PDB file of C-alpha atoms and ligand atoms in Angstrom:
ATOM      1  CA  UNK J   1      97.226 112.545  96.378  1.00  0.00           C
ATOM      2  CA  UNK J   2      96.151 113.029  99.976  1.00  0.00           C
ATOM      3  CA  UNK J   3      95.748 109.495 101.293  1.00  0.00           C
ATOM      4  CA  UNK J   4      93.945 110.625 104.456  1.00  0.00           C
ATOM      5  CA  UNK J   5      90.756 111.098 102.450  1.00  0.00           C
ATOM      6  CA  UNK J   6      90.556 107.295 102.074  1.00  0.00           C
ATOM      7  CA  UNK J   7      91.294 106.388 105.669  1.00  0.00           C
ATOM      8  CA  UNK J   8      88.255 105.457 107.712  1.00  0.00           C
ATOM      9  CA  UNK J   9      88.570 107.808 110.705  1.00  0.00           C
ATOM     10  CA  UNK J  10      89.193 105.808 113.902  1.00  0.00           C
ATOM     11  CA  UNK J  11      86.210 105.826 116.213  1.00  0.00           C
ATOM     12  CA  UNK J  12      83.893 107.480 113.712  1.00  0.00           C
ATOM     13  CA  UNK J  13      80.380 106.397 112.846  1.00  0.00           C
ATOM     14  CA  UNK J  14      80.838 107.248 109.197  1.00  0.00           C
ATOM     15  CA  UNK J  15      78.500 105.495 106.786  1.00  0.00           C
ATOM     16  CA  UNK J  16      80.067 103.369 104.108  1.00  0.00           C
ATOM     17  CA  UNK J  17      77.683 104.837 101.591  1.00  0.00           C
ATOM     18  CA  UNK J  18      79.243 108.257 102.066  1.00  0.00           C
ATOM     19  CA  UNK J  19      82.245 106.884 100.140  1.00  0.00           C
ATOM     20  CA  UNK J  20      81.951 107.168  96.373  1.00  0.00           C
ATOM     21  CA  UNK J  21      82.741 103.829  94.708  1.00  0.00           C
ATOM     22  CA  UNK J  22      83.098 105.450  91.285  1.00  0.00           C
ATOM     23  CA  UNK J  23      85.535 108.215  92.199  1.00  0.00           C
ATOM     24  CA  UNK J  24      88.612 108.710  90.045  1.00  0.00           C
ATOM     25  CA  UNK J  25      89.926 111.632  92.078  1.00  0.00           C
ATOM     26  CA  UNK J  26      91.657 114.209  89.939  1.00  0.00           C
ATOM     27  CA  UNK J  27      92.201 111.752  87.088  1.00  0.00           C
ATOM     28  CA  UNK J  28      89.896 111.826  84.095  1.00  0.00           C
ATOM     29  CA  UNK J  29      91.102 108.748  82.325  1.00  0.00           C
ATOM     30  CA  UNK J  30      93.140 105.626  82.726  1.00  0.00           C
ATOM     31  CA  UNK J  31      96.049 106.767  80.561  1.00  0.00           C
ATOM     32  CA  UNK J  32      96.796 109.685  82.893  1.00  0.00           C
ATOM     33  CA  UNK J  33      96.925 107.320  85.821  1.00  0.00           C
ATOM     34  CA  UNK J  34      99.221 104.701  84.322  1.00  0.00           C
ATOM     35  CA  UNK J  35     102.277 106.901  84.551  1.00  0.00           C
ATOM     36  CA  UNK J  36     101.653 107.567  88.231  1.00  0.00           C
ATOM     37  CA  UNK J  37     101.145 103.866  88.896  1.00  0.00           C
ATOM     38  CA  UNK J  38     104.440 103.027  87.169  1.00  0.00           C
ATOM     39  CA  UNK J  39     106.227 105.619  89.329  1.00  0.00           C
ATOM     40  CA  UNK J  40     104.696 104.227  92.504  1.00  0.00           C
ATOM     41  CA  UNK J  41     105.467 100.648  91.557  1.00  0.00           C
ATOM     42  CA  UNK J  42     109.151 101.414  91.119  1.00  0.00           C
ATOM     43  CA  UNK J  43     109.189 103.464  94.328  1.00  0.00           C
ATOM     44  CA  UNK J  44     107.676 100.509  96.224  1.00  0.00           C
ATOM     45  CA  UNK J  45     110.314  98.229  94.711  1.00  0.00           C
ATOM     46  CA  UNK J  46     113.085 100.614  95.747  1.00  0.00           C
ATOM     47  CA  UNK J  47     111.804 100.911  99.295  1.00  0.00           C
ATOM     48  CA  UNK J  48     111.282  97.162  99.593  1.00  0.00           C
ATOM     49  CA  UNK J  49     115.001  96.809  98.982  1.00  0.00           C
ATOM     50  CA  UNK J  50     115.732  99.144 101.930  1.00  0.00           C
ATOM     51  CA  UNK J  51     113.108  97.351 104.023  1.00  0.00           C
ATOM     52  CA  UNK J  52     114.931  94.088 103.407  1.00  0.00           C
ATOM     53  CA  UNK J  53     118.408  95.510 104.026  1.00  0.00           C
ATOM     54  CA  UNK J  54     117.368  97.309 107.208  1.00  0.00           C
ATOM     55  CA  UNK J  55     115.597  94.214 108.550  1.00  0.00           C
ATOM     56  CA  UNK J  56     113.581  96.105 111.164  1.00  0.00           C
ATOM     57  CA  UNK J  57     110.109  96.449 109.710  1.00  0.00           C
ATOM     58  CA  UNK J  58     107.776  94.132 107.858  1.00  0.00           C
ATOM     59  CA  UNK J  59     104.735  95.212 105.915  1.00  0.00           C
ATOM     60  CA  UNK J  60     101.397  93.475 106.165  1.00  0.00           C
ATOM     61  CA  UNK J  61      98.888  94.434 103.493  1.00  0.00           C
ATOM     62  CA  UNK J  62      95.376  93.163 104.040  1.00  0.00           C
ATOM     63  CA  UNK J  63      92.865  93.099 101.198  1.00  0.00           C
ATOM     64  CA  UNK J  64      89.163  92.612 101.784  1.00  0.00           C
ATOM     65  CA  UNK J  65      86.330  93.076  99.310  1.00  0.00           C
ATOM     66  CA  UNK J  66      83.187  91.697  97.803  1.00  0.00           C
ATOM     67  CA  UNK J  67      83.710  89.272  94.910  1.00  0.00           C
ATOM     68  CA  UNK J  68      84.967  90.764  91.648  1.00  0.00           C
ATOM     69  CA  UNK J  69      86.082  93.981  93.321  1.00  0.00           C
ATOM     70  CA  UNK J  70      89.585  93.485  91.927  1.00  0.00           C
ATOM     71  CA  UNK J  71      91.659  92.209  94.858  1.00  0.00           C
ATOM     72  CA  UNK J  72      93.699  89.862  92.711  1.00  0.00           C
ATOM     73  CA  UNK J  73      94.462  92.359  90.005  1.00  0.00           C
ATOM     74  CA  UNK J  74      95.267  95.135  92.491  1.00  0.00           C
ATOM     75  CA  UNK J  75      97.771  92.832  94.182  1.00  0.00           C
ATOM     76  CA  UNK J  76      99.213  91.811  90.826  1.00  0.00           C
ATOM     77  CA  UNK J  77      99.696  95.362  89.563  1.00  0.00           C
ATOM     78  CA  UNK J  78     100.821  97.090  92.713  1.00  0.00           C
ATOM     79  CA  UNK J  79     103.407  94.461  93.562  1.00  0.00           C
ATOM     80  CA  UNK J  80     104.551  93.953  89.972  1.00  0.00           C
ATOM     81  CA  UNK J  81     107.917  95.658  90.519  1.00  0.00           C
ATOM     82  CA  UNK J  82     108.761  94.058  93.829  1.00  0.00           C
ATOM     83  CA  UNK J  83     111.480  91.435  94.112  1.00  0.00           C
ATOM     84  CA  UNK J  84     109.545  88.148  94.396  1.00  0.00           C
ATOM     85  CA  UNK J  85     111.992  87.030  97.083  1.00  0.00           C
ATOM     86  CA  UNK J  86     110.838  89.826  99.351  1.00  0.00           C
ATOM     87  CA  UNK J  87     107.143  89.263  99.129  1.00  0.00           C
ATOM     88  CA  UNK J  88     104.556  86.560 100.001  1.00  0.00           C
ATOM     89  CA  UNK J  89     100.884  86.402  99.141  1.00  0.00           C
ATOM     90  CA  UNK J  90      98.478  84.290 101.188  1.00  0.00           C
ATOM     91  CA  UNK J  91      94.851  83.685 100.273  1.00  0.00           C
ATOM     92  CA  UNK J  92      92.478  82.679 103.025  1.00  0.00           C
ATOM     93  CA  UNK J  93      89.527  80.549 101.996  1.00  0.00           C
ATOM     94  CA  UNK J  94      86.960  78.768 104.125  1.00  0.00           C
ATOM     95  CA  UNK J  95      88.961  77.164 106.952  1.00  0.00           C
ATOM     96  CA  UNK J  96      90.080  73.522 106.756  1.00  0.00           C
ATOM     97  CA  UNK J  97      89.439  70.916 109.468  1.00  0.00           C
ATOM     98  CA  UNK J  98      92.940  71.486 110.797  1.00  0.00           C
ATOM     99  CA  UNK J  99      92.453  75.234 110.874  1.00  0.00           C
ATOM    100  CA  UNK J 100      89.131  74.864 112.672  1.00  0.00           C
ATOM    101  CA  UNK J 101      90.949  72.941 115.370  1.00  0.00           C
ATOM    102  CA  UNK J 102      92.806  76.123 116.254  1.00  0.00           C
ATOM    103  CA  UNK J 103      91.900  79.621 117.390  1.00  0.00           C
ATOM    104  CA  UNK J 104      90.772  81.857 114.554  1.00  0.00           C
ATOM    105  CA  UNK J 105      93.961  83.917 114.302  1.00  0.00           C
ATOM    106  CA  UNK J 106      96.211  80.884 114.095  1.00  0.00           C
ATOM    107  CA  UNK J 107      96.378  80.391 110.346  1.00  0.00           C
ATOM    108  CA  UNK J 108      97.033  84.089 109.789  1.00  0.00           C
ATOM    109  CA  UNK J 109      99.706  84.258 112.472  1.00  0.00           C
ATOM    110  CA  UNK J 110     101.596  81.476 110.731  1.00  0.00           C
ATOM    111  CA  UNK J 111     101.553  83.478 107.535  1.00  0.00           C
ATOM    112  CA  UNK J 112     102.849  86.757 108.983  1.00  0.00           C
ATOM    113  CA  UNK J 113     105.783  88.294 107.127  1.00  0.00           C
ATOM    114  CA  UNK J 114     109.200  88.241 108.723  1.00  0.00           C
ATOM    115  CA  UNK J 115     111.189  91.460 109.112  1.00  0.00           C
ATOM    116  CA  UNK J 116     112.320  92.900 105.827  1.00  0.00           C
ATOM    117  CA  UNK J 117     109.469  91.378 103.859  1.00  0.00           C
ATOM    118  CA  UNK J 118     106.074  92.320 102.515  1.00  0.00           C
ATOM    119  CA  UNK J 119     103.210  89.965 103.354  1.00  0.00           C
ATOM    120  CA  UNK J 120      99.944  90.207 101.507  1.00  0.00           C
ATOM    121  CA  UNK J 121      96.736  88.721 102.839  1.00  0.00           C
ATOM    122  CA  UNK J 122      94.127  88.157 100.149  1.00  0.00           C
ATOM    123  CA  UNK J 123      91.256  87.966 102.656  1.00  0.00           C
ATOM    124  CA  UNK J 124      92.282  87.547 106.278  1.00  0.00           C
ATOM    125  CA  UNK J 125      91.095  87.125 109.858  1.00  0.00           C
ATOM    126  CA  UNK J 126      88.598  89.861 109.000  1.00  0.00           C
ATOM    127  CA  UNK J 127      86.495  87.132 107.377  1.00  0.00           C
ATOM    128  CA  UNK J 128      85.799  86.162 110.981  1.00  0.00           C
ATOM    129  CA  UNK J 129      83.723  89.310 111.477  1.00  0.00           C
ATOM    130  CA  UNK J 130      82.440  89.510 107.888  1.00  0.00           C
ATOM    131  CA  UNK J 131      81.408  86.237 106.226  1.00  0.00           C
ATOM    132  CA  UNK J 132      81.042  84.590 109.623  1.00  0.00           C
ATOM    133  CA  UNK J 133      78.848  87.430 110.839  1.00  0.00           C
ATOM    134  CA  UNK J 134      76.678  87.296 107.740  1.00  0.00           C
ATOM    135  CA  UNK J 135      76.441  83.495 108.098  1.00  0.00           C
ATOM    136  CA  UNK J 136      76.402  82.841 111.851  1.00  0.00           C
ATOM    137  CA  UNK J 137      75.998  79.111 111.120  1.00  0.00           C
ATOM    138  CA  UNK J 138      79.756  79.117 110.329  1.00  0.00           C
ATOM    139  CA  UNK J 139      80.339  79.835 113.992  1.00  0.00           C
ATOM    140  CA  UNK J 140      78.945  76.491 115.053  1.00  0.00           C
ATOM    141  CA  UNK J 141      81.697  74.808 113.024  1.00  0.00           C
ATOM    142  CA  UNK J 142      84.303  76.656 115.032  1.00  0.00           C
ATOM    143  CA  UNK J 143      83.840  74.453 118.089  1.00  0.00           C
ATOM    144  CA  UNK J 144      83.990  77.380 120.484  1.00  0.00           C
ATOM    145  CA  UNK J 145      83.090  76.968 124.156  1.00  0.00           C
ATOM    146  CA  UNK J 146      79.362  77.611 124.662  1.00  0.00           C
ATOM    147  CA  UNK J 147      78.680  81.343 124.887  1.00  0.00           C
ATOM    148  CA  UNK J 148      76.135  83.918 123.734  1.00  0.00           C
ATOM    149  CA  UNK J 149      76.793  85.106 120.193  1.00  0.00           C
ATOM    150  CA  UNK J 150      75.040  88.444 120.310  1.00  0.00           C
ATOM    151  CA  UNK J 151      76.518  91.909 119.831  1.00  0.00           C
ATOM    152  CA  UNK J 152      78.988  91.488 122.679  1.00  0.00           C
ATOM    153  CA  UNK J 153      80.513  88.462 120.969  1.00  0.00           C
ATOM    154  CA  UNK J 154      81.391  90.460 117.838  1.00  0.00           C
ATOM    155  CA  UNK J 155      82.609  93.394 119.896  1.00  0.00           C
ATOM    156  CA  UNK J 156      84.985  91.030 121.633  1.00  0.00           C
ATOM    157  CA  UNK J 157      86.304  89.881 118.260  1.00  0.00           C
ATOM    158  CA  UNK J 158      86.947  93.472 117.161  1.00  0.00           C
ATOM    159  CA  UNK J 159      88.768  94.055 120.415  1.00  0.00           C
ATOM    160  CA  UNK J 160      90.888  90.943 119.959  1.00  0.00           C
ATOM    161  CA  UNK J 161      91.778  91.996 116.432  1.00  0.00           C
ATOM    162  CA  UNK J 162      92.706  95.506 117.576  1.00  0.00           C
ATOM    163  CA  UNK J 163      94.945  94.146 120.298  1.00  0.00           C
ATOM    164  CA  UNK J 164      96.537  91.689 117.901  1.00  0.00           C
ATOM    165  CA  UNK J 165      97.290  94.435 115.390  1.00  0.00           C
ATOM    166  CA  UNK J 166      98.651  96.709 118.100  1.00  0.00           C
ATOM    167  CA  UNK J 167     100.986  93.911 119.107  1.00  0.00           C
ATOM    168  CA  UNK J 168     102.130  93.482 115.509  1.00  0.00           C
ATOM    169  CA  UNK J 169     102.762  97.184 115.010  1.00  0.00           C
ATOM    170  CA  UNK J 170     104.738  97.428 118.242  1.00  0.00           C
ATOM    171  CA  UNK J 171     106.858  94.578 116.941  1.00  0.00           C
ATOM    172  CA  UNK J 172     107.636  96.389 113.711  1.00  0.00           C
ATOM    173  CA  UNK J 173     104.997  94.837 111.486  1.00  0.00           C
ATOM    174  CA  UNK J 174     103.286  97.745 109.783  1.00  0.00           C
ATOM    175  CA  UNK J 175      99.641  96.905 109.108  1.00  0.00           C
ATOM    176  CA  UNK J 176      97.639  98.465 106.256  1.00  0.00           C
ATOM    177  CA  UNK J 177      94.114  97.382 105.464  1.00  0.00           C
ATOM    178  CA  UNK J 178      92.385  97.964 102.155  1.00  0.00           C
ATOM    179  CA  UNK J 179      88.713  97.584 101.397  1.00  0.00           C
ATOM    180  CA  UNK J 180      88.141  97.642  97.661  1.00  0.00           C
ATOM    181  CA  UNK J 181      84.783  99.316  97.588  1.00  0.00           C
ATOM    182  CA  UNK J 182      82.831  98.293  94.507  1.00  0.00           C
ATOM    183  CA  UNK J 183      79.177  99.120  93.859  1.00  0.00           C
ATOM    184  CA  UNK J 184      76.555  96.438  93.551  1.00  0.00           C
ATOM    185  CA  UNK J 185      75.867  97.563  89.988  1.00  0.00           C
ATOM    186  CA  UNK J 186      79.542  97.313  89.003  1.00  0.00           C
ATOM    187  CA  UNK J 187      79.695  93.823  90.507  1.00  0.00           C
ATOM    188  CA  UNK J 188      76.673  92.882  88.396  1.00  0.00           C
ATOM    189  CA  UNK J 189      78.513  94.005  85.247  1.00  0.00           C
ATOM    190  CA  UNK J 190      81.672  92.139  86.181  1.00  0.00           C
ATOM    191  CA  UNK J 191      79.724  88.972  86.963  1.00  0.00           C
ATOM    192  CA  UNK J 192      78.020  89.221  83.562  1.00  0.00           C
ATOM    193  CA  UNK J 193      81.411  89.571  81.902  1.00  0.00           C
ATOM    194  CA  UNK J 194      82.623  86.481  83.763  1.00  0.00           C
ATOM    195  CA  UNK J 195      79.667  84.555  82.360  1.00  0.00           C
ATOM    196  CA  UNK J 196      79.744  85.974  78.838  1.00  0.00           C
ATOM    197  CA  UNK J 197      83.486  85.784  78.227  1.00  0.00           C
ATOM    198  CA  UNK J 198      84.568  82.177  78.123  1.00  0.00           C
ATOM    199  CA  UNK J 199      88.097  82.882  79.354  1.00  0.00           C
ATOM    200  CA  UNK J 200      86.604  84.366  82.505  1.00  0.00           C
ATOM    201  CA  UNK J 201      84.187  81.516  83.243  1.00  0.00           C
ATOM    202  CA  UNK J 202      86.639  79.907  85.658  1.00  0.00           C
ATOM    203  CA  UNK J 203      86.439  82.970  87.871  1.00  0.00           C
ATOM    204  CA  UNK J 204      82.744  82.630  88.457  1.00  0.00           C
ATOM    205  CA  UNK J 205      80.775  80.268  90.625  1.00  0.00           C
ATOM    206  CA  UNK J 206      77.191  79.975  91.769  1.00  0.00           C
ATOM    207  CA  UNK J 207      78.478  80.637  95.298  1.00  0.00           C
ATOM    208  CA  UNK J 208      79.521  84.136  94.215  1.00  0.00           C
ATOM    209  CA  UNK J 209      76.001  84.851  92.976  1.00  0.00           C
ATOM    210  CA  UNK J 210      74.629  83.503  96.246  1.00  0.00           C
ATOM    211  CA  UNK J 211      76.770  85.823  98.363  1.00  0.00           C
ATOM    212  CA  UNK J 212      75.588  88.769  96.280  1.00  0.00           C
ATOM    213  CA  UNK J 213      72.097  88.185  97.682  1.00  0.00           C
ATOM    214  CA  UNK J 214      73.494  89.103 101.093  1.00  0.00           C
ATOM    215  CA  UNK J 215      74.912  92.402  99.853  1.00  0.00           C
ATOM    216  CA  UNK J 216      73.161  94.540 102.457  1.00  0.00           C
ATOM    217  CA  UNK J 217      74.232  92.296 105.325  1.00  0.00           C
ATOM    218  CA  UNK J 218      77.803  92.414 104.073  1.00  0.00           C
ATOM    219  CA  UNK J 219      77.767  96.192 103.854  1.00  0.00           C
ATOM    220  CA  UNK J 220      76.470  96.358 107.405  1.00  0.00           C
ATOM    221  CA  UNK J 221      79.149  93.941 108.595  1.00  0.00           C
ATOM    222  CA  UNK J 222      81.860  95.896 106.773  1.00  0.00           C
ATOM    223  CA  UNK J 223      80.663  99.201 108.145  1.00  0.00           C
ATOM    224  CA  UNK J 224      80.640  97.901 111.679  1.00  0.00           C
ATOM    225  CA  UNK J 225      84.079  96.384 111.173  1.00  0.00           C
ATOM    226  CA  UNK J 226      85.531  99.701 110.015  1.00  0.00           C
ATOM    227  CA  UNK J 227      83.921 101.567 112.887  1.00  0.00           C
ATOM    228  CA  UNK J 228      85.537  99.260 115.412  1.00  0.00           C
ATOM    229  CA  UNK J 229      88.813  98.262 113.815  1.00  0.00           C
ATOM    230  CA  UNK J 230      90.058 101.304 111.938  1.00  0.00           C
ATOM    231  CA  UNK J 231      92.683 102.453 114.417  1.00  0.00           C
ATOM    232  CA  UNK J 232      95.479 104.979 114.483  1.00  0.00           C
ATOM    233  CA  UNK J 233      97.969 102.083 114.431  1.00  0.00           C
ATOM    234  CA  UNK J 234      96.263 100.019 111.717  1.00  0.00           C
ATOM    235  CA  UNK J 235      93.905 102.135 109.623  1.00  0.00           C
ATOM    236  CA  UNK J 236      91.383 100.902 107.092  1.00  0.00           C
ATOM    237  CA  UNK J 237      91.499 102.519 103.667  1.00  0.00           C
ATOM    238  CA  UNK J 238      88.254 102.595 101.728  1.00  0.00           C
ATOM    239  CA  UNK J 239      89.346 102.375  98.123  1.00  0.00           C
ATOM    240  CA  UNK J 240      86.954 103.373  95.326  1.00  0.00           C
ATOM    241  CA  UNK J 241      86.928 100.263  93.127  1.00  0.00           C
ATOM    242  CA  UNK J 242      84.451 100.779  90.294  1.00  0.00           C
ATOM    243  CA  UNK J 243      87.434 101.800  88.170  1.00  0.00           C
ATOM    244  CA  UNK J 244      90.170  99.266  88.720  1.00  0.00           C
ATOM    245  CA  UNK J 245      92.900 101.532  87.399  1.00  0.00           C
ATOM    246  CA  UNK J 246      92.040 104.129  90.033  1.00  0.00           C
ATOM    247  CA  UNK J 247      91.902 101.663  92.901  1.00  0.00           C
ATOM    248  CA  UNK J 248      95.411 100.489  92.003  1.00  0.00           C
ATOM    249  CA  UNK J 249      96.771 104.025  92.261  1.00  0.00           C
ATOM    250  CA  UNK J 250      95.084 104.618  95.594  1.00  0.00           C
ATOM    251  CA  UNK J 251      96.549 101.398  96.998  1.00  0.00           C
ATOM    252  CA  UNK J 252     100.010 102.118  95.625  1.00  0.00           C
ATOM    253  CA  UNK J 253      99.941 105.710  96.930  1.00  0.00           C
ATOM    254  CA  UNK J 254      98.975 104.536 100.416  1.00  0.00           C
ATOM    255  CA  UNK J 255     101.827 102.030 100.396  1.00  0.00           C
ATOM    256  CA  UNK J 256     104.360 104.567  99.121  1.00  0.00           C
ATOM    257  CA  UNK J 257     103.349 107.226 101.641  1.00  0.00           C
ATOM    258  CA  UNK J 258     103.321 104.775 104.539  1.00  0.00           C
ATOM    259  CA  UNK J 259     106.721 103.350 103.607  1.00  0.00           C
ATOM    260  CA  UNK J 260     108.160 106.849 103.270  1.00  0.00           C
ATOM    261  CA  UNK J 261     106.935 107.775 106.720  1.00  0.00           C
ATOM    262  CA  UNK J 262     109.085 104.972 108.152  1.00  0.00           C
ATOM    263  CA  UNK J 263     112.179 106.930 107.028  1.00  0.00           C
ATOM    264  CA  UNK J 264     114.098 103.737 106.424  1.00  0.00           C
ATOM    265  CA  UNK J 265     117.774 103.791 105.558  1.00  0.00           C
ATOM    266  CA  UNK J 266     120.306 101.192 104.455  1.00  0.00           C
ATOM    267  CA  UNK J 267     122.322 100.029 107.446  1.00  0.00           C
ATOM    268  CA  UNK J 268     125.611 101.917 107.843  1.00  0.00           C
ATOM    269  CA  UNK J 269     128.569  99.562 108.168  1.00  0.00           C
ATOM    270  CA  UNK J 270     130.417  99.543 111.468  1.00  0.00           C
ATOM    271  CA  UNK J 271     133.997 100.812 111.622  1.00  0.00           C
ATOM    272  CA  UNK J 272     135.311  97.235 111.731  1.00  0.00           C
ATOM    273  CA  UNK J 273     133.239  96.225 108.696  1.00  0.00           C
ATOM    274  CA  UNK J 274     134.422  99.286 106.775  1.00  0.00           C
ATOM    275  CA  UNK J 275     138.019  98.436 107.583  1.00  0.00           C
ATOM    276  CA  UNK J 276     137.481  94.880 106.418  1.00  0.00           C
ATOM    277  CA  UNK J 277     135.899  96.079 103.164  1.00  0.00           C
ATOM    278  CA  UNK J 278     138.850  98.373 102.501  1.00  0.00           C
ATOM    279  CA  UNK J 279     141.292  95.510 103.028  1.00  0.00           C
ATOM    280  CA  UNK J 280     139.385  93.198 100.662  1.00  0.00           C
ATOM    281  CA  UNK J 281     139.144  95.963  98.099  1.00  0.00           C
ATOM    282  CA  UNK J 282     142.900  96.440  98.217  1.00  0.00           C
ATOM    283  CA  UNK J 283     143.488  92.718  97.648  1.00  0.00           C
ATOM    284  CA  UNK J 284     141.026  92.595  94.750  1.00  0.00           C
ATOM    285  CA  UNK J 285     142.753  95.570  93.118  1.00  0.00           C
ATOM    286  CA  UNK J 286     146.149  93.929  93.460  1.00  0.00           C
ATOM    287  CA  UNK J 287     144.909  90.813  91.638  1.00  0.00           C
ATOM    288  CA  UNK J 288     144.787  92.553  88.276  1.00  0.00           C
TER     289      UNK J 288
HETATM  290  P1  ATP K 301      88.415  84.764  93.735  1.00  0.00           P
HETATM  291  O1  ATP K 301      88.706  86.167  93.341  1.00  0.00           O
HETATM  292  O2  ATP K 301      89.270  83.772  93.042  1.00  0.00           O
HETATM  293  O3  ATP K 301      86.957  84.430  93.744  1.00  0.00           O
HETATM  294  P2  ATP K 301      88.179  84.545  96.558  1.00  0.00           P
HETATM  295  O4  ATP K 301      89.042  85.182  97.602  1.00  0.00           O
HETATM  296  O5  ATP K 301      86.794  85.046  96.436  1.00  0.00           O
HETATM  297  O6  ATP K 301      88.956  84.706  95.220  1.00  0.00           O
HETATM  298  P3  ATP K 301      87.050  81.955  96.773  1.00  0.00           P
HETATM  299  O7  ATP K 301      87.644  80.613  96.827  1.00  0.00           O
HETATM  300  O8  ATP K 301      86.072  82.294  95.724  1.00  0.00           O
HETATM  301  O9  ATP K 301      88.246  82.997  96.764  1.00  0.00           O
HETATM  302  O10 ATP K 301      86.349  82.299  98.146  1.00  0.00           O
HETATM  303  C1  ATP K 301      86.881  82.093  99.356  1.00  0.00           C
HETATM  304  C2  ATP K 301      85.703  82.057 100.288  1.00  0.00           C
HETATM  305  O11 ATP K 301      86.143  81.662 101.565  1.00  0.00           O
HETATM  306  C3  ATP K 301      85.044  83.403 100.443  1.00  0.00           C
HETATM  307  O12 ATP K 301      83.671  83.305 100.203  1.00  0.00           O
HETATM  308  C4  ATP K 301      85.320  83.771 101.881  1.00  0.00           C
HETATM  309  O13 ATP K 301      84.283  84.525 102.467  1.00  0.00           O
HETATM  310  C5  ATP K 301      85.438  82.396 102.509  1.00  0.00           C
HETATM  311  N1  ATP K 301      86.171  82.447 103.770  1.00  0.00           N
HETATM  312  C6  ATP K 301      87.372  82.988 104.016  1.00  0.00           C
HETATM  313  N2  ATP K 301      87.673  82.928 105.318  1.00  0.00           N
HETATM  314  C7  ATP K 301      86.632  82.332 105.932  1.00  0.00           C
HETATM  315  C8  ATP K 301      86.336  81.998 107.269  1.00  0.00           C
HETATM  316  N3  ATP K 301      87.183  82.262 108.245  1.00  0.00           N
HETATM  317  N4  ATP K 301      85.154  81.378 107.527  1.00  0.00           N
HETATM  318  C9  ATP K 301      84.301  81.117 106.540  1.00  0.00           C
HETATM  319  N5  ATP K 301      84.511  81.400 105.257  1.00  0.00           N
HETATM  320  C10 ATP K 301      85.663  82.018 104.940  1.00  0.00           C
HETATM  321 MG1   MG K 302      85.344  84.238  95.065  1.00  0.00          MG
END
C-alpha cells in the first residue's frame, strides 16, 4: 500500500471532499484485510520493542475525527499487539478549570511520550483550531489577553502548532496525525445504531447530535487545518473511515512504514559490556 496517497500534501489547497470516505483501496472485503492487519499489528509490536531498547525516538500518534468515526476502535485494534508498558493513550475532552488556567498546549505537553514509547492522543491540541473555531464562544473561556480573533488569530495558532511539532520532531518525537474521514451519511447510520442497540446507548449523547448540525463548519475547519498544518515533518493522513476495517489497515500501514523509515536497531553492547557478559556466562555455566 502506498501511504503517500493518504498524506495531505503540505502547502496544498486540496479540498477535503476530493478524498473518498468509502474507499477500500485494493481490498474487496473485510476478510482479505484482516490478514494484513494482523501482520502489521505484529510488526508494530516488534518495532516497538526496538524503539524501547534503542531509547532514541518516541512516537506520537494523533487521532482526530467527527463523532463515531471509529477513533477508539482504530486505536484498540492497531495497538492490540503492543506491550502495554510501552504505550500510553490520552483522551482530551473539554478543558478543566485547571487546564484553562494554562496555555493551550500545556495539557498535551504533559502527556507527551518519553523516548522509547508510543503516545496516543485521542483528540489533541488540534481541538483548539477545530471545535474552538466552530464555537468561538469557547475562546472567551480561555482567558486570553484581549486581541482580535479574526483570520490572523487562527493563522497564528497553526503557526504555533507547526513550530511545536517541529520542535518535537527535532527532539526525536515522531509525529503522525490521522483524520478518520467518515461521511455524514455513515455517521447518521452509526448514530442510529447507537440509539437502536441498547448496548451502544452509552456511546451516544444529545451533544453528539448537536455537533452534527455543524458538520459543514467542521469540514471547513478541518480543511483549513490540514492546509496549514500538514507539514513535511508532521504530515496529516486522511484516512477513509466509512469502512472501519479499511481505516485500521491504513493507520497500521502508515505506522509500520514510518517506523521502518527510522531504521532502528537494538543497541550494540560496548566492548566492556560484552566482556562482562562473557564472564557472567562462564560463571553461570560452571554452576551446573
Ligand atoms: P467518544 O467516542 O467516547 O464520544 P469523544 O472523544 O467524542 O469520545 P466526548 O467526551 O464525547 O469524547 O467528547 C469530548 C468533547 O470535548 C468533544 O466534543 C471535543 O470537541 C471537546 N473538546 C476537546 N478538546 C477541547 C477544547 N480544547 N476545547 C473545547 N472542547 C474540547
Ligand atoms: Mg463524543
